[in-house]
Coordinates of C-alpha atoms and ligand atoms in Angstrom, one line a residue:
X1 CA -141.9 76.7 -56.0
X2 CA -142.2 75.0 -52.6
X3 CA -143.5 75.8 -49.3
X4 CA -142.9 73.5 -45.9
X5 CA -145.4 76.3 -43.9
X6 CA -142.0 77.3 -42.1
X7 CA -139.6 77.1 -45.1
X8 CA -140.3 78.5 -49.1
X9 CA -138.3 78.3 -52.1
X10 CA -138.4 81.3 -54.1
X11 CA -137.0 82.3 -57.7
X12 CA -135.9 85.2 -58.3
X13 CA -133.7 86.2 -61.1
X14 CA -132.3 82.6 -61.7
X15 CA -132.0 81.7 -58.3
X16 CA -133.0 79.3 -56.1
X17 CA -133.4 81.2 -52.4
X18 CA -134.6 80.1 -48.9
X19 CA -136.9 81.9 -47.1
X20 CA -138.8 82.8 -44.2
X21 CA -141.9 84.9 -44.1
X22 CA -142.8 88.0 -42.6
X23 CA -144.6 87.7 -39.1
X24 CA -147.2 90.3 -40.3
X25 CA -148.6 87.4 -42.8
X26 CA -149.7 84.7 -40.3
X27 CA -151.0 86.8 -37.5
X28 CA -153.4 88.6 -39.9
X29 CA -156.5 86.3 -39.1
X30 CA -156.9 85.5 -41.6
X31 CA -159.2 82.3 -43.4
X32 CA -156.2 80.4 -45.0
X33 CA -154.0 78.2 -43.1
X34 CA -150.9 78.6 -45.3
X35 CA -150.1 82.7 -45.9
X36 CA -148.1 81.9 -48.9
X37 CA -148.6 79.4 -51.5
X38 CA -147.0 77.5 -53.6
X39 CA -147.2 80.0 -57.5
X40 CA -148.0 83.1 -55.3
X41 CA -145.7 86.0 -56.8
X42 CA -143.7 87.4 -53.8
X43 CA -141.4 90.0 -53.6
X44 CA -138.5 89.2 -50.8
X45 CA -135.6 91.1 -49.1
X46 CA -131.8 89.4 -49.1
X47 CA -130.7 88.4 -45.7
X48 CA -127.0 89.1 -45.3
X49 CA -126.4 85.0 -44.9
X50 CA -128.3 84.1 -48.4
X51 CA -131.9 83.4 -47.5
X52 CA -134.7 86.0 -48.1
X53 CA -137.7 87.4 -45.5
X54 CA -141.0 87.2 -48.3
X55 CA -142.8 90.7 -47.3
X56 CA -145.4 91.1 -50.1
X57 CA -147.8 88.9 -51.7
X58 CA -149.3 90.2 -54.8
X59 CA -153.0 89.8 -55.3
X60 CA -153.5 86.2 -57.1
X61 CA -155.3 85.2 -59.5
X62 CA -157.3 82.4 -59.8
X63 CA -156.0 79.5 -57.1
X64 CA -157.4 76.2 -56.3
X65 CA -158.8 75.4 -53.1
X66 CA -160.4 73.3 -51.0
X67 CA -161.5 73.3 -47.2
X68 CA -158.8 72.9 -44.9
X69 CA -158.8 69.1 -43.4
X70 CA -159.2 68.5 -39.4
X71 CA -159.8 71.2 -36.5
X72 CA -159.7 74.1 -39.0
X73 CA -162.7 74.7 -38.8
X74 CA -164.3 77.1 -41.4
X75 CA -160.2 77.8 -42.7
X76 CA -159.5 77.6 -46.5
X77 CA -156.3 75.5 -47.3
X78 CA -155.0 77.1 -50.8
X79 CA -153.4 74.0 -52.8
X80 CA -151.5 76.6 -55.8
X81 CA -152.3 80.2 -56.4
X82 CA -152.2 81.8 -59.8
X83 CA -152.6 78.7 -61.8
X84 CA -153.9 78.0 -65.4
X85 CA -156.0 74.8 -64.8
X86 CA -156.4 71.9 -62.3
X87 CA -156.2 68.3 -62.3
X88 CA -157.9 66.3 -60.6
X89 CA -155.9 63.1 -60.9
X90 CA -157.8 59.2 -60.0
X91 CA -156.4 55.9 -60.3
X92 CA -158.6 52.9 -62.2
X93 CA -158.1 51.4 -59.6
X94 CA -155.0 51.1 -56.4
X95 CA -157.2 53.2 -55.1
X96 CA -159.8 53.2 -56.2
X97 CA -161.6 55.7 -58.3
X98 CA -163.7 58.7 -56.6
X99 CA -166.1 60.2 -58.2
X100 CA -167.6 62.1 -54.9
X101 CA -164.2 63.5 -54.9
X102 CA -164.0 64.0 -58.4
X103 CA -167.4 66.1 -58.7
X104 CA -166.4 68.4 -55.7
X105 CA -163.6 69.1 -57.0
X106 CA -164.8 70.6 -60.1
X107 CA -166.8 72.4 -57.9
X108 CA -164.3 74.1 -56.3
X109 CA -162.4 74.7 -58.8
X110 CA -166.0 76.0 -60.9
X111 CA -165.9 78.1 -57.8
X112 CA -163.4 79.6 -58.5
X113 CA -163.8 80.1 -62.2
X114 CA -160.6 78.2 -63.0
X115 CA -161.0 75.3 -65.8
X116 CA -160.5 72.0 -64.4
X117 CA -159.8 68.3 -66.4
X118 CA -159.6 65.3 -65.1
X119 CA -156.6 62.6 -65.7
X120 CA -157.5 59.5 -65.0
X121 CA -153.7 57.5 -64.8
X122 CA -153.6 53.0 -64.1
X123 CA -155.8 52.1 -67.1
X124 CA -153.2 49.4 -67.1
X125 CA -154.7 48.0 -63.9
X126 CA -158.0 47.6 -65.9
X127 CA -159.5 43.6 -66.5
X128 CA -162.3 42.7 -67.8
X129 CA -165.3 43.5 -70.2
X130 CA -167.1 45.7 -67.3
X131 CA -164.7 47.2 -65.9
X132 CA -163.8 48.6 -69.7
X133 CA -167.4 49.5 -70.2
X134 CA -167.3 51.0 -66.8
X135 CA -164.7 53.3 -67.3
X136 CA -165.6 54.3 -70.7
X137 CA -168.5 56.0 -69.8
X138 CA -167.3 58.0 -66.8
X139 CA -165.3 59.5 -69.9
X140 CA -168.3 60.0 -72.1
X141 CA -170.3 61.6 -69.0
X142 CA -167.7 64.3 -67.6
X143 CA -166.4 64.3 -71.3
X144 CA -169.8 65.1 -72.2
X145 CA -169.7 68.5 -69.6
X146 CA -166.8 69.7 -71.4
X147 CA -163.8 68.5 -69.2
X148 CA -161.1 67.5 -70.8
X149 CA -160.5 64.0 -69.8
X150 CA -157.0 62.6 -70.1
X151 CA -156.7 58.0 -70.1
X152 CA -153.0 57.4 -69.3
X153 CA -151.0 54.6 -67.9
X154 CA -147.5 56.8 -66.3
X155 CA -146.4 53.0 -66.2
X156 CA -146.7 51.8 -69.2
X157 CA -146.3 55.6 -70.4
X158 CA -149.4 55.6 -72.5
X159 CA -151.7 58.6 -72.7
X160 CA -148.4 60.6 -72.1
X161 CA -147.6 62.4 -75.0
X162 CA -150.8 63.8 -75.6
X163 CA -151.5 64.8 -72.0
X164 CA -148.2 66.5 -72.3
X165 CA -149.5 68.7 -74.9
X166 CA -152.9 69.6 -73.5
X167 CA -150.3 71.3 -70.6
X168 CA -147.8 72.9 -72.4
X169 CA -147.2 76.3 -72.4
X170 CA -149.7 77.0 -69.0
X171 CA -149.2 76.8 -65.0
X172 CA -151.1 73.4 -64.5
X173 CA -151.5 71.8 -60.8
X174 CA -152.2 68.0 -60.2
X175 CA -154.6 67.1 -57.4
X176 CA -155.9 63.5 -55.7
X177 CA -155.8 60.9 -53.0
X178 CA -153.0 59.5 -52.3
X179 CA -151.0 57.2 -54.7
X180 CA -152.9 57.8 -57.7
X181 CA -149.6 58.8 -59.1
X182 CA -149.2 62.3 -59.4
X183 CA -145.6 62.2 -58.6
X184 CA -144.7 59.5 -60.9
X185 CA -146.6 61.6 -63.6
X186 CA -144.8 64.5 -63.6
X187 CA -141.4 62.5 -63.4
X188 CA -142.5 61.3 -66.4
X189 CA -143.2 64.4 -68.1
X190 CA -140.1 66.7 -66.5
X191 CA -137.4 63.3 -66.9
X192 CA -134.5 63.9 -64.4
X193 CA -137.0 65.6 -61.7
X194 CA -136.4 62.4 -60.0
X195 CA -139.5 63.6 -56.7
X196 CA -139.8 60.4 -54.9
X197 CA -143.0 58.4 -55.1
X198 CA -143.9 56.0 -53.4
X199 CA -145.5 52.1 -52.8
X200 CA -149.3 51.0 -52.5
X201 CA -150.2 50.6 -48.8
X202 CA -151.3 46.2 -49.1
X203 CA -153.9 46.4 -45.8
X204 CA -155.4 49.5 -47.5
X205 CA -155.3 49.1 -50.9
X206 CA -153.8 53.7 -51.1
X207 CA -151.3 55.2 -51.1
X208 CA -148.8 56.1 -48.0
X209 CA -148.7 59.8 -48.1
X210 CA -145.5 59.9 -50.1
X211 CA -145.3 63.5 -51.2
X212 CA -144.9 66.4 -48.3
X213 CA -144.8 69.6 -49.3
X214 CA -146.2 71.1 -53.0
X215 CA -144.0 71.8 -55.2
X216 CA -143.8 74.1 -58.1
X217 CA -141.5 72.7 -61.9
X218 CA -140.4 73.8 -65.1
X219 CA -141.8 71.4 -67.6
X220 CA -139.3 70.9 -70.8
X221 CA -141.7 71.6 -73.5
X222 CA -142.6 75.4 -72.0
X223 CA -145.2 75.6 -69.1
X224 CA -145.4 75.0 -64.8
X225 CA -147.0 71.9 -63.0
X226 CA -147.3 71.6 -59.5
X227 CA -147.4 68.5 -57.7
X228 CA -149.1 68.5 -53.9
X229 CA -149.9 65.8 -51.9
X230 CA -152.4 62.7 -51.4
X231 CA -156.0 64.2 -50.1
X232 CA -158.3 62.5 -48.1
X233 CA -161.4 64.5 -49.1
X234 CA -161.8 67.6 -50.9
X235 CA -164.1 69.7 -48.8
X236 CA -166.3 72.3 -50.0
X237 CA -166.0 75.7 -49.1
X238 CA -166.8 79.4 -49.1
X239 CA -169.8 77.9 -51.2
X240 CA -173.6 79.1 -50.4
X241 CA -176.2 76.6 -51.0
X242 CA -178.2 79.0 -53.9
X243 CA -174.7 78.6 -55.9
X244 CA -173.9 74.8 -55.4
X245 CA -176.3 74.0 -58.6
X246 CA -174.5 76.7 -60.8
X247 CA -171.4 74.8 -60.9
X248 CA -172.7 71.4 -61.9
X249 CA -172.7 72.3 -66.2
X250 CA -175.6 70.0 -66.9
X251 CA -177.7 71.4 -64.3
X252 CA -177.7 74.7 -65.5
X253 CA -179.9 75.1 -68.5
X254 CA -182.2 72.8 -66.5
X255 CA -182.6 75.9 -63.7
X256 CA -185.1 78.0 -65.4
X257 CA -188.3 75.2 -65.8
X258 CA -188.7 75.1 -61.8
X259 CA -191.7 76.3 -59.8
X260 CA -189.7 77.8 -57.1
X261 CA -186.7 79.8 -58.1
X262 CA -185.0 78.7 -54.3
X263 CA -185.6 75.4 -55.3
X264 CA -182.6 73.1 -54.3
X265 CA -183.9 70.7 -56.8
X266 CA -184.0 68.2 -53.7
X267 CA -187.6 67.7 -52.5
X268 CA -189.6 70.8 -54.1
X269 CA -192.4 70.0 -56.6
X270 CA -192.5 70.8 -60.3
X271 CA -188.4 70.4 -60.1
X272 CA -187.0 70.3 -63.8
X273 CA -183.9 68.4 -62.2
X274 CA -185.9 66.5 -60.4
X275 CA -187.8 65.5 -63.7
X276 CA -184.9 64.8 -65.9
X277 CA -183.7 62.1 -63.0
X278 CA -187.0 60.8 -63.8
X279 CA -187.0 60.6 -67.1
X280 CA -183.6 59.1 -66.9
X281 CA -182.0 62.7 -68.5
X282 CA -179.4 63.2 -66.3
X283 CA -176.3 61.3 -64.7
X284 CA -177.3 59.7 -60.9
X285 CA -173.7 59.5 -59.8
X286 CA -173.9 63.6 -60.8
X287 CA -176.9 64.0 -58.6
X288 CA -175.8 61.9 -55.5
X289 CA -172.9 64.0 -55.3
X290 CA -174.9 67.0 -55.7
X291 CA -177.2 65.9 -53.0
X292 CA -174.4 64.7 -50.6
X293 CA -173.0 68.6 -50.8
X294 CA -176.6 69.6 -50.5
X295 CA -176.4 68.7 -47.0
X296 CA -173.2 69.5 -46.5
X297 CA -173.3 72.9 -47.3
X298 CA -177.7 72.8 -44.7
X299 CA -174.8 71.3 -42.2
X300 CA -172.3 74.4 -42.5
X301 CA -169.7 71.9 -42.8
X302 CA -168.2 73.5 -45.9
X303 CA -170.2 76.8 -45.5
X304 CA -167.7 80.0 -44.8
X305 CA -170.4 82.3 -44.7
X306 CA -171.8 81.2 -41.6
Ligands
LIG401 N1 -150.0 50.0 -62.1 C1 -149.6 51.4 -62.0 N2 -148.8 51.7 -60.9 C2 -148.7 53.4 -61.1 C3 -149.3 54.1 -62.2 N3 -148.7 55.2 -61.9 C4 -147.9 55.1 -60.6 N4 -148.0 53.9 -60.0 C5 -147.6 53.3 -58.2 O1 -148.4 53.9 -57.8 C6 -147.5 54.5 -56.8 C7 -147.6 56.0 -56.0 O2 -147.3 56.4 -57.3 P1 -146.7 58.0 -56.9 O3 -146.7 58.7 -57.5 O4 -145.5 58.1 -54.9 O5 -148.7 58.6 -56.3 P2 -148.5 60.1 -55.5 O6 -150.1 60.9 -56.6 O7 -147.9 60.7 -56.2 O8 -149.1 59.7 -54.5 P3 -148.5 60.8 -52.4 O9 -147.3 61.7 -52.8 O10 -148.6 59.8 -51.7 O11 -150.1 61.4 -52.8 C8 -146.3 53.8 -56.8 O12 -145.9 52.6 -56.9 C9 -146.2 54.0 -58.3 O13 -145.2 53.3 -58.9 C10 -149.9 54.0 -63.3 O14 -150.1 54.0 -64.7 N5 -150.2 51.6 -63.2
LIG402 MG1 -146.4 62.4 -54.9
LIG403 ZN1 -185.4 72.2 -59.0

């Protein structure tokens, strides 16, 4: 239910048990930074003092994974395991909406075969015609790619009922930059939780990294939601250059039209993707995201296979 990296809250027979992890999992030379993650199904042995030891982890269904941040080069950070859908949360402002983050998140979810969606919070902060039109364009873009999109204001309690319905009876995870309102949202969906939320820094307009550990919570109408700490970036891992385009739903139908079967849709002649761009049939922001991911993979930064 919750992982601090040294202690794990495990729910067993309706009780919460403080557990540690058997050393073996830590020493296994894993490509993951964390041996046990929120959402894992585990077997535990009880100690006499009522604490427990996790000694087995069941094979995982779909997980939400990103490249580990900082110095842990080549490792993956599993945010949550055994989930049905992953939601990338952004705010329209405070902090500024980051489409690069969204696109990386959607690619990583697709690479794990994990259904994903977009939650746009703080729509109460929308000011002016232009901002409204920009948001509408963004929503149309992602809905057009068949991702569910919810526009909400946790503060004004707008759009929550619809979102609550979409979350019902399944296990979801919310992830995004710090300060977008992930925990505020969970507190509203599950009244009584009263999890700590944080202010936005006046100096940077960004969140202050209030949530420090991922945690899984039952929702009142059924299902579970995993809250996660704010992320500065959502890096790719475990992807090959040749796979990338397949995780952009709008590129997939174009791919057979490229002259070269290994076309990267960057510099090659007779590229159906570039033709679509030139003719205004392909969203520029998505192509920018694609190229930035492509160069990233070429540099080896996101590719665990090298
Ligand atoms: N204006 C506005 N502010 C909101 C809304 N939702 C949340 N906030 C505020 O945004 C700030 C950050 O909210 P949190 O819920 O702590 O954000 P978080 O995404 O959990 O952040 P981390 O735990 O740091 O990752 C708080 O001051 C909230 O009151 C909203 O819909 N509109
Ligand atoms: Mg939080
Ligand atoms: Zn091409």
